[in-house]
Coordinates of C-alpha atoms in Angstrom, one line a residue:
Chain A
X576 CA -110.1 -14.5 2.2
X577 CA -106.9 -16.1 3.5
X578 CA -106.2 -18.6 0.7
X579 CA -107.2 -18.3 -3.0
X580 CA -106.1 -20.9 -5.5
X581 CA -107.0 -20.2 -9.1
X582 CA -106.5 -22.8 -11.9
X583 CA -103.7 -24.5 -10.1
X584 CA -102.3 -27.4 -12.1
X585 CA -99.3 -29.7 -11.5
X586 CA -98.0 -32.9 -12.9
X587 CA -95.2 -35.4 -12.5
X588 CA -92.9 -36.9 -15.1
X589 CA -93.1 -40.7 -15.0
X590 CA -90.5 -42.0 -17.5
X591 CA -91.2 -40.2 -20.8
X592 CA -94.8 -39.3 -19.8
X593 CA -96.1 -36.3 -18.0
X594 CA -98.8 -37.4 -15.6
X595 CA -101.1 -34.5 -14.7
X596 CA -102.3 -34.7 -11.1
X597 CA -103.9 -31.3 -10.6
X598 CA -105.7 -29.9 -13.6
X599 CA -106.9 -26.5 -12.6
X600 CA -107.8 -26.5 -8.9
X601 CA -109.8 -23.6 -7.5
X602 CA -110.0 -23.2 -3.7
X603 CA -110.9 -20.4 -1.4
X604 CA -110.4 -20.4 2.3
X605 CA -111.7 -17.9 4.8
X606 CA -110.1 -17.4 8.2
X607 CA -111.4 -20.0 10.6
X608 CA -112.2 -22.6 7.9
X609 CA -111.7 -26.2 8.7
X610 CA -111.5 -28.1 5.4
X611 CA -111.1 -31.8 4.8
X612 CA -109.7 -32.8 1.4
X613 CA -110.6 -36.3 0.4
X614 CA -109.9 -38.3 -2.7
X615 CA -108.7 -41.7 -3.9
X616 CA -105.1 -42.6 -3.7
X617 CA -103.0 -40.8 -6.2
X618 CA -105.5 -38.1 -6.9
X619 CA -103.1 -35.4 -5.7
X620 CA -104.3 -34.6 -2.2
X621 CA -100.7 -34.4 -0.8
X622 CA -99.6 -32.5 -3.9
X623 CA -102.3 -29.9 -3.2
X624 CA -101.3 -29.7 0.4
X625 CA -97.6 -29.2 -0.5
X626 CA -98.5 -26.4 -2.9
X627 CA -100.6 -24.8 -0.1
X628 CA -97.6 -25.2 2.2
X629 CA -95.1 -23.6 -0.2
X630 CA -93.1 -26.8 -0.4
X631 CA -93.9 -27.2 -4.1
X632 CA -94.3 -24.7 -6.8
X633 CA -97.4 -25.3 -9.0
X634 CA -96.8 -25.7 -12.7
X635 CA -99.5 -23.2 -13.4
X636 CA -102.3 -21.1 -11.9
X637 CA -102.1 -18.6 -9.1
X638 CA -101.8 -18.8 -5.3
X639 CA -102.7 -15.8 -3.2
X640 CA -102.1 -15.9 0.6
X641 CA -103.8 -13.1 2.4
X642 CA -104.0 -11.3 -1.0
X643 CA -100.3 -11.7 -1.8
X644 CA -99.4 -13.5 -5.0
X645 CA -96.9 -16.3 -4.2
X646 CA -96.2 -17.4 -7.7
X647 CA -92.5 -16.6 -8.6
X648 CA -91.5 -15.6 -5.1
X649 CA -87.9 -16.5 -4.2
X650 CA -87.2 -19.5 -2.0
X651 CA -86.1 -17.4 1.0
X652 CA -89.5 -15.7 1.1
X653 CA -91.3 -19.0 0.8
X654 CA -89.1 -20.3 3.7
X655 CA -90.0 -17.3 5.8
X656 CA -93.7 -18.1 5.1
X657 CA -93.2 -21.7 6.2
X658 CA -91.6 -20.6 9.5
X659 CA -94.2 -18.0 10.4
X660 CA -97.5 -18.3 8.6
X661 CA -98.0 -21.8 7.4
X662 CA -97.5 -24.9 9.5
X663 CA -97.4 -28.6 8.7
X664 CA -98.6 -31.6 10.6
X665 CA -97.3 -34.9 9.1
X666 CA -98.6 -38.4 9.3
X667 CA -95.2 -39.6 10.4
X668 CA -94.8 -36.7 13.0
X669 CA -91.2 -36.0 12.0
X670 CA -89.8 -35.1 15.4
X671 CA -86.0 -34.8 15.9
X672 CA -85.0 -37.7 18.2
X673 CA -82.1 -35.9 19.9
X674 CA -84.2 -32.9 20.9
X675 CA -86.7 -32.9 23.8
X676 CA -90.3 -31.7 23.5
X677 CA -89.5 -28.1 24.1
X678 CA -86.7 -28.0 21.6
X679 CA -88.8 -29.8 19.0
X680 CA -91.7 -27.4 19.4
X681 CA -89.2 -24.4 19.3
X682 CA -87.7 -25.6 16.0
X683 CA -89.5 -23.2 13.6
X684 CA -88.3 -20.2 15.7
X685 CA -84.7 -21.1 14.9
X686 CA -85.4 -19.7 11.4
X687 CA -87.3 -16.6 12.5
X688 CA -85.9 -13.3 13.4
X689 CA -87.4 -10.5 15.5
X690 CA -88.9 -12.5 18.4
X691 CA -87.4 -12.1 21.8
X692 CA -86.2 -15.2 23.6
X693 CA -88.9 -14.8 26.3
X694 CA -91.6 -14.4 23.7
X695 CA -90.5 -17.7 22.0
X696 CA -90.4 -19.4 25.4
X697 CA -93.9 -18.2 26.1
X698 CA -95.3 -19.3 22.8
X699 CA -93.6 -22.7 23.0
X700 CA -94.8 -23.3 26.6
X701 CA -98.3 -22.2 25.6
X702 CA -98.5 -24.5 22.7
X703 CA -97.3 -27.5 24.7
X704 CA -99.9 -26.7 27.4
X705 CA -102.6 -26.5 24.8
X706 CA -101.9 -30.0 23.5
X707 CA -101.8 -31.3 27.1
X708 CA -98.1 -32.2 27.3
X709 CA -97.2 -29.8 30.1
X710 CA -95.7 -32.7 32.1
X711 CA -93.6 -34.0 29.2
X712 CA -91.6 -31.0 28.4
X713 CA -88.2 -32.6 28.9
X714 CA -89.0 -35.9 27.3
X715 CA -87.4 -37.1 24.1
X716 CA -89.5 -38.6 21.3
X717 CA -88.3 -42.1 22.2
X718 CA -90.0 -41.7 25.6
X719 CA -93.4 -40.7 24.2
X720 CA -96.4 -42.7 22.8
X721 CA -97.7 -42.3 19.2
X722 CA -100.5 -40.0 20.3
X723 CA -98.1 -37.9 22.3
X724 CA -95.7 -37.6 19.4
X725 CA -98.5 -36.3 17.2
X726 CA -99.4 -33.8 19.9
X727 CA -95.8 -32.5 20.0
X728 CA -96.0 -32.2 16.2
X729 CA -99.2 -30.2 16.5
X730 CA -97.7 -28.0 19.3
X731 CA -94.8 -27.3 16.9
X732 CA -97.3 -26.3 14.2
X733 CA -99.3 -24.1 16.7
X734 CA -96.4 -22.3 18.4
X735 CA -95.5 -19.9 15.6
X736 CA -99.3 -18.9 15.5
X737 CA -99.6 -19.5 11.8
X738 CA -102.4 -18.3 9.5
X739 CA -102.8 -21.8 8.0
X740 CA -102.3 -25.3 9.5
X741 CA -101.9 -28.1 6.9
X742 CA -102.3 -31.7 8.2
X743 CA -101.5 -34.7 6.0
X744 CA -103.4 -37.8 7.4
X745 CA -102.7 -36.7 11.0
X746 CA -104.4 -39.7 12.5
X747 CA -103.1 -42.2 9.9
X748 CA -100.5 -43.7 12.2
X749 CA -102.7 -43.8 15.3
X750 CA -105.3 -46.1 16.7
X751 CA -108.9 -45.1 16.7
X752 CA -109.1 -43.7 20.2
X753 CA -105.8 -41.8 20.0
X754 CA -106.8 -40.6 16.5
X755 CA -110.1 -39.3 18.0
X756 CA -108.2 -37.3 20.7
X757 CA -106.1 -35.8 18.0
X758 CA -109.2 -34.8 16.0
X759 CA -110.6 -33.3 19.1
X760 CA -107.4 -31.2 19.3
X761 CA -107.8 -30.0 15.7
X762 CA -111.5 -29.2 16.5
X763 CA -110.3 -27.1 19.5
X764 CA -107.7 -25.3 17.4
X765 CA -110.4 -24.5 14.9
X766 CA -112.7 -23.3 17.6
X767 CA -109.8 -20.9 18.6
X768 CA -109.9 -19.5 15.1
X769 CA -107.2 -21.4 13.3
X770 CA -107.6 -22.1 9.6
X771 CA -107.0 -25.8 8.9
X772 CA -106.7 -27.9 5.8
X773 CA -106.6 -31.7 6.5
X774 CA -106.0 -34.4 3.9
X775 CA -107.6 -37.7 4.7
X776 CA -109.0 -40.8 3.0
X777 CA -111.1 -41.6 6.0
X778 CA -114.7 -40.3 5.7
X779 CA -115.2 -40.5 9.5
X780 CA -112.2 -38.3 10.0
X781 CA -113.3 -35.9 7.3
X782 CA -116.7 -35.6 9.0
X783 CA -115.0 -33.7 11.8
X784 CA -114.2 -30.8 9.4
X785 CA -116.6 -28.0 8.8
X786 CA -116.3 -28.4 5.0
X787 CA -115.4 -31.3 2.8
X788 CA -114.0 -31.2 -0.7
X789 CA -113.0 -34.1 -2.9
X790 CA -110.3 -34.3 -5.5
X791 CA -111.5 -36.1 -8.6
X792 CA -109.9 -36.1 -12.0
X793 CA -107.6 -33.3 -11.1
X794 CA -110.2 -30.8 -9.8
X795 CA -111.9 -30.1 -6.5
X796 CA -115.5 -30.8 -5.9
X797 CA -117.5 -29.8 -2.9
X798 CA -118.8 -32.7 -0.8
Chain B
X1383 CA -79.9 -16.0 15.2
X1384 CA -78.0 -16.9 18.4
X1385 CA -80.5 -19.7 18.9
X1386 CA -79.9 -20.9 15.4
X1387 CA -76.1 -21.1 15.9
X1388 CA -76.4 -22.8 19.3
X1389 CA -78.8 -25.3 17.8
X1390 CA -76.3 -25.9 14.9
X1391 CA -73.5 -26.5 17.4
X1392 CA -75.7 -28.7 19.6
X1393 CA -76.9 -30.7 16.7
X1394 CA -73.4 -31.1 15.5
X1395 CA -72.2 -32.3 18.9
X1396 CA -75.1 -34.7 19.2
X1397 CA -74.5 -36.1 15.7
X1398 CA -70.8 -36.6 16.4
X1399 CA -71.4 -38.0 19.9
X1400 CA -73.8 -40.6 18.4
X1401 CA -70.9 -42.0 16.3
X1402 CA -67.9 -41.5 18.6
X1403 CA -65.6 -44.0 17.0
X1404 CA -66.6 -43.0 13.4
X1405 CA -66.0 -39.3 14.3
X1406 CA -62.6 -40.1 15.9
X1407 CA -61.5 -42.2 12.9
X1408 CA -62.5 -39.4 10.6
X1409 CA -60.2 -36.9 12.2
X1410 CA -57.1 -39.1 12.3
X1411 CA -55.8 -37.4 9.2
X1412 CA -56.4 -33.9 10.6
X1413 CA -54.7 -34.9 13.8
X1414 CA -51.6 -36.2 11.9
X1415 CA -51.6 -33.2 9.5
X1416 CA -51.8 -30.6 12.3
X1417 CA -49.2 -32.6 14.4
X1418 CA -46.8 -32.7 11.5
X1419 CA -47.2 -29.0 10.5
X1420 CA -46.9 -27.8 14.1
X1421 CA -43.8 -30.0 14.7
X1422 CA -42.2 -28.7 11.4
X1423 CA -42.9 -25.1 12.3
X1424 CA -41.6 -25.6 15.8
X1425 CA -38.4 -27.4 14.7
X1426 CA -37.9 -25.1 11.7
X1427 CA -38.3 -21.9 13.9
X1428 CA -35.9 -23.4 16.4
X1429 CA -33.3 -24.2 13.8
X1430 CA -33.7 -20.8 12.3
X1431 CA -33.2 -19.1 15.6
X1432 CA -30.2 -21.3 16.4
X1433 CA -28.7 -20.7 13.0
X1434 CA -29.3 -16.9 13.3
X1435 CA -27.7 -17.0 16.8
X1436 CA -24.6 -18.9 15.7
X1437 CA -24.1 -17.2 12.4
X1438 CA -25.1 -13.8 13.7
X1439 CA -22.3 -14.0 16.3
X1440 CA -19.9 -14.2 13.4
X1441 CA -21.3 -10.9 12.1
X1442 CA -23.4 -10.8 9.0
X1443 CA -21.4 -7.9 7.6
X1444 CA -18.1 -9.7 8.0
X1445 CA -15.9 -11.6 5.6
X1446 CA -13.4 -14.0 7.2
X1447 CA -10.1 -14.9 5.5
X1448 CA -8.7 -17.9 7.4
X1449 CA -5.2 -19.4 6.9
X1450 CA -5.4 -22.9 5.5
X1451 CA -3.4 -25.8 6.6
X1452 CA -1.3 -26.3 3.4
X1453 CA -0.4 -29.5 1.7
X1454 CA 3.3 -30.1 0.9
X1455 CA 2.5 -29.2 -2.7
X1456 CA 1.0 -25.9 -1.7
X1457 CA 3.9 -25.2 0.6
X1458 CA 6.3 -25.7 -2.2
X1459 CA 4.2 -23.5 -4.5
X1460 CA 4.0 -20.8 -1.7
X1461 CA 7.8 -20.9 -1.4
X1462 CA 8.3 -20.7 -5.1
X1463 CA 6.0 -17.7 -5.4
X1464 CA 7.2 -16.1 -2.2
X1465 CA 3.8 -16.0 -0.6
X1466 CA 4.1 -15.4 3.1
X1467 CA 0.6 -16.5 4.0
X1468 CA -2.0 -14.2 5.5
X1469 CA -0.4 -11.0 6.6
X1470 CA -1.7 -7.9 8.4
X1471 CA -0.4 -6.1 5.4
X1472 CA -3.2 -7.7 3.3
X1473 CA -5.6 -5.6 5.3
X1474 CA -3.7 -2.4 4.2
X1475 CA -4.0 -3.5 0.6
X1476 CA -7.7 -4.0 0.9
X1477 CA -8.2 -0.4 2.1
X1478 CA -7.1 0.6 -1.4
X1479 CA -9.9 -1.3 -3.2
X1480 CA -12.5 1.3 -2.5
X1481 CA -14.8 -1.2 -0.8
X1482 CA -17.0 0.2 2.0
X1483 CA -14.8 -1.2 4.7
X1484 CA -15.8 -0.2 8.2
X1485 CA -13.3 -2.0 10.3
X1486 CA -10.8 -4.7 10.0
X1487 CA -9.1 -7.1 12.5
X1488 CA -6.5 -9.8 12.6
X1489 CA -5.8 -12.6 15.0
X1490 CA -3.2 -15.2 15.4
X1491 CA -3.6 -18.4 17.4
X1492 CA -0.8 -19.1 19.9
X1493 CA 0.0 -22.4 21.4
X1494 CA 1.0 -21.3 24.8
X1495 CA -0.2 -22.3 28.2
X1496 CA -1.9 -20.1 30.7
X1497 CA -0.8 -21.0 34.2
X1498 CA -3.2 -21.4 37.0
X1499 CA -6.3 -22.7 35.1
X1500 CA -8.2 -25.7 36.5
X1501 CA -8.1 -28.8 34.2
X1502 CA -11.7 -28.4 33.1
X1503 CA -11.2 -24.9 31.6
X1504 CA -9.4 -24.9 28.3
X1505 CA -7.8 -21.5 27.9
X1506 CA -6.9 -20.5 24.4
X1507 CA -4.5 -17.7 23.8
X1508 CA -4.8 -15.6 20.7
X1509 CA -3.2 -12.4 19.6
X1510 CA -5.5 -9.8 18.1
X1511 CA -5.8 -6.2 16.9
X1512 CA -7.7 -3.4 18.5
X1513 CA -10.9 -3.8 16.4
X1514 CA -11.2 -7.5 17.1
X1515 CA -13.8 -6.7 19.8
X1516 CA -15.9 -4.4 17.7
X1517 CA -15.8 -6.7 14.6
X1518 CA -17.1 -9.7 16.6
X1519 CA -19.5 -7.5 18.6
X1520 CA -17.9 -8.5 21.9
X1521 CA -18.8 -6.5 25.0
X1522 CA -16.8 -5.8 28.1
X1523 CA -17.9 -7.1 31.6
X1524 CA -15.0 -5.1 33.2
X1525 CA -12.0 -3.0 32.2
X1526 CA -11.1 -2.3 28.7
X1527 CA -10.1 -4.0 25.5
X1528 CA -6.8 -3.8 23.7
X1529 CA -5.8 -0.3 22.7
X1530 CA -3.6 1.0 19.9
X1531 CA -0.8 1.8 22.3
X1532 CA -0.8 -1.8 23.5
X1533 CA -0.1 -3.0 20.0
X1534 CA 2.4 -0.1 19.2
X1535 CA 4.3 -0.6 22.5
X1536 CA 3.8 -4.4 22.5
X1537 CA 2.5 -4.1 26.1
X1538 CA 2.1 -7.3 28.1
X1539 CA -1.6 -6.9 28.7
X1540 CA -4.5 -9.3 28.2
X1541 CA -8.2 -9.5 28.0
X1542 CA -9.9 -12.6 29.5
X1543 CA -12.9 -14.5 28.4
X1544 CA -15.6 -14.8 31.0
X1545 CA -14.9 -18.5 32.0
X1546 CA -11.2 -17.9 32.2
X1547 CA -11.7 -14.9 34.4
X1548 CA -14.2 -16.9 36.6
X1549 CA -11.8 -19.8 36.8
X1550 CA -8.9 -17.6 38.0
X1551 CA -11.1 -15.9 40.6
X1552 CA -9.4 -12.9 42.1
X1553 CA -6.5 -13.3 39.8
X1554 CA -8.7 -13.0 36.8
X1555 CA -9.9 -9.5 37.5
X1556 CA -8.5 -6.3 35.8
X1557 CA -5.3 -5.2 37.4
X1558 CA -4.2 -8.7 38.3
X1559 CA -1.1 -10.3 36.9
X1560 CA -1.2 -13.8 35.2
X1561 CA 1.5 -16.0 33.8
X1562 CA 1.3 -16.8 30.1
X1563 CA 4.1 -19.0 29.0
X1564 CA 7.1 -17.8 31.0
X1565 CA 6.1 -14.1 31.4
X1566 CA 3.7 -12.2 33.6
X1567 CA 0.9 -10.3 31.9
X1568 CA -1.5 -7.7 33.3
X1569 CA -5.2 -8.3 33.0
X1570 CA -6.8 -5.1 31.6
X1571 CA -10.4 -6.3 30.9
X1572 CA -12.9 -9.2 31.1
X1573 CA -15.3 -9.9 28.3
X1574 CA -19.0 -10.5 28.8
X1575 CA -20.2 -14.0 28.9
X1576 CA -21.4 -15.2 25.5
X1577 CA -23.6 -18.2 25.1
X1578 CA -22.1 -20.3 22.4
X1579 CA -21.2 -23.9 22.1
X1580 CA -18.2 -24.9 20.0
X1581 CA -20.5 -26.8 17.6
X1582 CA -19.9 -26.7 13.9
X1583 CA -21.9 -24.2 11.9
X1584 CA -21.4 -24.9 8.3
X1585 CA -17.7 -24.8 7.7
X1586 CA -16.9 -22.6 10.6
X1587 CA -16.1 -23.8 14.1
X1588 CA -17.3 -21.1 16.4
X1589 CA -14.7 -19.7 18.7
X1590 CA -15.6 -20.1 22.3
X1591 CA -15.1 -16.5 23.3
X1592 CA -15.5 -17.3 27.0
X1593 CA -12.3 -19.4 27.0
X1594 CA -10.1 -16.9 25.2
X1595 CA -7.1 -15.0 26.5
X1596 CA -6.6 -12.1 24.1
X1597 CA -3.2 -10.4 23.9
X1598 CA -2.0 -7.6 21.5
X1599 CA -0.8 -8.9 18.1
X1600 CA 3.0 -9.2 18.1
X1601 CA 3.5 -9.5 21.8
X1602 CA 3.9 -13.3 22.2
X1603 CA 5.8 -14.2 19.1
X1604 CA 7.0 -12.3 16.1
X1605 CA 6.2 -8.7 15.4
X1606 CA 2.7 -7.9 14.1
X1607 CA 3.8 -7.7 10.5
X1608 CA 6.2 -10.6 10.8
X1609 CA 4.7 -14.1 10.9
X1610 CA 1.5 -14.9 9.1
X1611 CA -1.7 -14.4 11.0
X1612 CA -4.5 -17.0 11.5
X1613 CA -7.4 -14.9 10.5
X1614 CA -8.3 -11.6 8.9
X1615 CA -11.7 -10.2 9.4
X1616 CA -13.2 -7.4 7.2
X1617 CA -16.3 -5.7 8.4
X1618 CA -18.2 -4.0 5.6
X1619 CA -20.3 -0.9 6.2
X1620 CA -23.2 -2.5 4.5
X1621 CA -24.4 -6.0 3.8
X1622 CA -25.5 -5.1 0.3
X1623 CA -23.4 -6.5 -2.6
X1624 CA -21.4 -8.6 -0.1
X1625 CA -20.9 -11.2 -2.7
X1626 CA -19.2 -8.8 -5.1
X1627 CA -17.1 -7.4 -2.2
X1628 CA -16.1 -11.0 -1.4
X1629 CA -14.8 -11.6 -4.9
X1630 CA -12.8 -8.4 -4.8
X1631 CA -11.3 -9.1 -1.4
X1632 CA -10.4 -12.7 -2.3
X1633 CA -8.9 -11.6 -5.6
X1634 CA -6.9 -8.8 -4.1
X1635 CA -5.4 -11.0 -1.4
X1636 CA -4.8 -13.9 -3.8
X1637 CA -2.9 -11.4 -6.1
X1638 CA -0.8 -10.3 -3.2
X1639 CA 0.0 -13.9 -2.4
X1640 CA 1.1 -14.3 -6.1
X1641 CA -1.9 -16.6 -6.9
X1642 CA -1.3 -19.0 -4.0
X1643 CA -4.5 -20.3 -2.5
X1644 CA -3.3 -20.4 1.1
X1645 CA -6.5 -19.1 2.7
X1646 CA -10.2 -19.7 2.8
X1647 CA -12.9 -17.1 2.5
X1648 CA -15.9 -17.5 4.8
X1649 CA -18.9 -15.3 4.5
X1650 CA -21.4 -15.8 7.4
X1651 CA -24.1 -14.1 5.3
X1652 CA -23.7 -16.8 2.7
X1653 CA -23.7 -19.5 5.3
X1654 CA -27.0 -18.0 6.6
X1655 CA -28.5 -18.1 3.1
X1656 CA -27.3 -21.7 2.7
X1657 CA -28.8 -22.7 6.1
X1658 CA -32.0 -21.0 5.2
X1659 CA -32.2 -22.8 1.8
X1660 CA -31.7 -26.1 3.6
X1661 CA -34.4 -25.2 6.1
X1662 CA -36.7 -24.1 3.2
X1663 CA -36.3 -27.5 1.6
X1664 CA -36.9 -29.2 4.9
X1665 CA -40.0 -27.2 5.5
X1666 CA -41.3 -27.9 1.9
X1667 CA -40.7 -31.6 2.2
X1668 CA -42.3 -32.1 5.6
X1669 CA -44.8 -29.3 5.0
X1670 CA -46.0 -31.3 2.0
X1671 CA -46.4 -34.4 4.1
X1672 CA -48.4 -32.4 6.6
X1673 CA -50.5 -30.9 3.9
X1674 CA -51.1 -34.4 2.4
X1675 CA -52.2 -35.6 5.8
X1676 CA -54.6 -32.7 6.0
X1677 CA -56.0 -33.4 2.6
X1678 CA -56.5 -37.1 3.6
X1679 CA -58.1 -35.8 6.8
X1680 CA -60.4 -33.5 4.7
X1681 CA -61.5 -36.6 2.7
X1682 CA -62.2 -38.3 6.0
X1683 CA -64.3 -35.4 7.2
X1684 CA -66.2 -35.3 3.9
X1685 CA -66.9 -39.0 4.1
X1686 CA -68.4 -38.9 7.6
X1687 CA -70.5 -35.9 6.6
X1688 CA -71.9 -37.6 3.5
X1689 CA -72.7 -40.6 5.7
X1690 CA -74.3 -38.3 8.2
X1691 CA -76.4 -36.6 5.6
X1692 CA -77.8 -39.8 4.1
X1693 CA -78.8 -40.8 7.7
X1694 CA -80.4 -37.5 8.4
X1695 CA -82.4 -36.9 5.2
X1696 CA -85.7 -36.7 7.1
X1697 CA -84.3 -34.1 9.5
X1698 CA -83.1 -32.0 6.6
X1699 CA -86.6 -32.2 5.0
X1700 CA -88.3 -31.3 8.3
X1701 CA -86.0 -28.3 8.9
X1702 CA -86.8 -27.1 5.4
X1703 CA -90.5 -27.6 6.0
X1704 CA -90.5 -25.5 9.2
X1705 CA -88.7 -22.6 7.5
X1706 CA -85.0 -23.4 7.2
X1707 CA -83.5 -21.9 4.1
X1708 CA -80.8 -23.7 2.1
X1709 CA -78.1 -21.5 3.7
X1710 CA -79.3 -22.5 7.2
X1711 CA -78.7 -26.1 6.2
X1712 CA -75.2 -25.2 4.8
X1713 CA -74.3 -23.5 8.1
X1714 CA -75.6 -26.4 10.1
X1715 CA -73.5 -29.0 8.3
X1716 CA -70.5 -26.7 8.0
X1717 CA -70.6 -26.3 11.8
X1718 CA -70.2 -30.0 12.1
X1719 CA -67.2 -30.0 9.8
X1720 CA -65.7 -27.1 11.7
X1721 CA -66.4 -28.8 15.0
X1722 CA -64.7 -32.0 13.8
X1723 CA -61.7 -30.2 12.5
X1724 CA -61.4 -28.0 15.6
X1725 CA -61.4 -31.2 17.7
X1726 CA -58.9 -32.8 15.3
X1727 CA -56.8 -29.6 15.3
X1728 CA -56.7 -29.4 19.1
X1729 CA -55.6 -33.1 19.4
X1730 CA -53.1 -32.4 16.6
X1731 CA -51.7 -29.4 18.5
X1732 CA -51.1 -31.7 21.5
X1733 CA -49.6 -34.4 19.3
X1734 CA -47.4 -31.9 17.4
X1735 CA -46.1 -30.4 20.7
X1736 CA -45.3 -33.9 21.9
X1737 CA -43.7 -34.8 18.5
X1738 CA -41.6 -31.6 18.5
X1739 CA -40.5 -32.2 22.1
X1740 CA -39.7 -35.8 21.4
X1741 CA -37.5 -34.8 18.4
X1742 CA -35.9 -32.0 20.4
X1743 CA -35.0 -34.4 23.2
X1744 CA -33.9 -37.2 20.9
X1745 CA -31.9 -35.2 18.3
X1746 CA -31.1 -32.3 20.6
X1747 CA -32.6 -29.8 18.2
X1748 CA -34.0 -26.6 19.6
X1749 CA -37.7 -25.9 19.1
X1750 CA -39.6 -22.6 19.2
X1751 CA -43.4 -22.8 19.8
X1752 CA -44.8 -19.4 19.2
X1753 CA -48.4 -18.2 18.7
X1754 CA -47.9 -18.5 14.9
X1755 CA -46.8 -22.2 15.2
X1756 CA -50.0 -22.9 17.0
X1757 CA -52.5 -20.6 15.2
X1758 CA -51.3 -21.4 11.7
X1759 CA -51.8 -25.3 11.8
X1760 CA -55.1 -24.7 13.5
X1761 CA -56.2 -22.3 10.7
X1762 CA -55.0 -24.8 8.1
X1763 CA -57.1 -27.5 9.7
X1764 CA -60.2 -25.2 9.9
X1765 CA -59.6 -24.3 6.2
X1766 CA -59.5 -28.0 5.3
X1767 CA -62.7 -28.7 7.3
X1768 CA -64.5 -25.8 5.5
X1769 CA -63.1 -26.8 2.1
X1770 CA -64.1 -30.4 2.4
X1771 CA -67.3 -29.7 4.4
X1772 CA -68.6 -27.4 1.7
X1773 CA -69.6 -30.1 -0.8
X1774 CA -71.6 -32.2 1.7
X1775 CA -73.2 -29.1 3.2
X1776 CA -74.3 -27.9 -0.2
X1777 CA -75.5 -31.4 -1.2
X1778 CA -77.7 -31.3 1.9
X1779 CA -78.9 -27.8 1.2
X1780 CA -79.8 -28.6 -2.4
X1781 CA -82.1 -31.5 -1.4
X1782 CA -85.7 -31.2 -2.3
X1783 CA -87.6 -30.9 1.0
X1784 CA -90.4 -33.1 -0.2
X1785 CA -88.1 -35.9 -1.4
X1786 CA -86.2 -35.6 1.8
X1787 CA -89.4 -36.1 3.8
X1788 CA -90.1 -39.2 1.8
X1789 CA -92.8 -38.0 -0.6
X1790 CA -92.5 -39.2 -4.1
X1791 CA -90.4 -42.3 -3.1

């Protein structure tokens, strides 16, 4: 089991009130799982994704990644996990405009130690080839289409060969055809053995995942 | 790690290049600060070297007693108290004080002409004792200096300054005879050339050794112990407690003159201290202006960095999301501050050099630009950049990555 969430809860302070968003979420993921998380707006889909991505510490419960308890780990260890083992794909792509495709994809490696320059170069080139942008290596984000931008973001997630890829509405900013291509890419990544959790509010998109879970009233439900 | 640093520098350059005018404006303060500090250091070091050179030539262990031009009142008082002015005998009295006196010398200005000198060389004849050379640290280019026998026998011999010897040509070499007043004198030695201008240093007008014609005391006019001398010089064995020795020397001579103040006491060492004090004040005043400019420059740097951070919030969030630790963000933004201040520092060095050269040309002050005058202002600029860059850098590093990415807005 690669991910094991037990009784994870979290809330936000809104004025004087504490609004509970997650009220005891349990989730287990095996290597190679492709899970879509659905739910109405404000049900905590992104919050769940951020907890899985170590960008947010849950208020309660436990999170085991590959059997290791992450609760209470110092920030530097969580940062190391984010650069090596967990990758994010955002709806807004978040590419750095002054860097070209290669430099954007290589970004996580800036914060990793122990890999040789040639190994980094190989992984970056491999990831760019896998998302079909081999001809666009030296292009800057301003010279790319929306679909290409998301492919660069996916290559950036793929390059460090993470255990877990987390995608937050990855097709939300794309037209239907381009979105379909991106979903094909996720499908191919999953076929290669990557574990993927994708948040979406689109049932058609969710149908591409192998497993569907829905957040309702702060807890996860299958289907 | 190397990739991280090169990325930090590249990002910093890109970020600064995107806002060229803003970046340039933000470093104006640093440029002014570094320019001022460098110019101050260069001018200060030049003045220090010049003061040391001028005062050092007088001998830092020396105490000068110089005959004053007396007012009529003082002349009347001197007559009444039977003071005969500065006498070589005063030196003999000083030997009984127990002070650590190494050497003494006396000299007497003589208003006689040296024949055969071109118009542009002003020869100045003085009578002096044997140790005059050693006390002033003069060295010989040829021949010898005055000897005891020259004084005892009142030999008509002379030692020439470098320019006088050069002006006389073959007649200015040891062995030659020259006419001083109405008599012929034999040249026995020529002094080494000494770089000095006759400019004022404190209260002392430096003697231009190069134009001197030195003859034994008592050969031109009255006997050595007859007429008053112009100057007595006492060289102490040590520079320590020179103030106390000065008091004793002045007191002893004044007592011998029956309380008549017909001489001045000049201590080059004190002049040096005074000159240094003036320079210290100069450095403090202008150094403060430079430091103030650097502080203003630092605020400029902080300002542009805070503006840059608020424009690059998403980038900070993304970098944190792909594994950057807070210290990575600190280093990234500090690199920017360091790059800005380095740029400002280099421009400031060029400006400071130009400023120092300009002041030197305009005011005729000497300047000294050493590695310290370059490195120190640059280090001050870098320190300012780091100091004022730390707050924005930590502000960026403390950002919550999710808020930076726009979640929860």
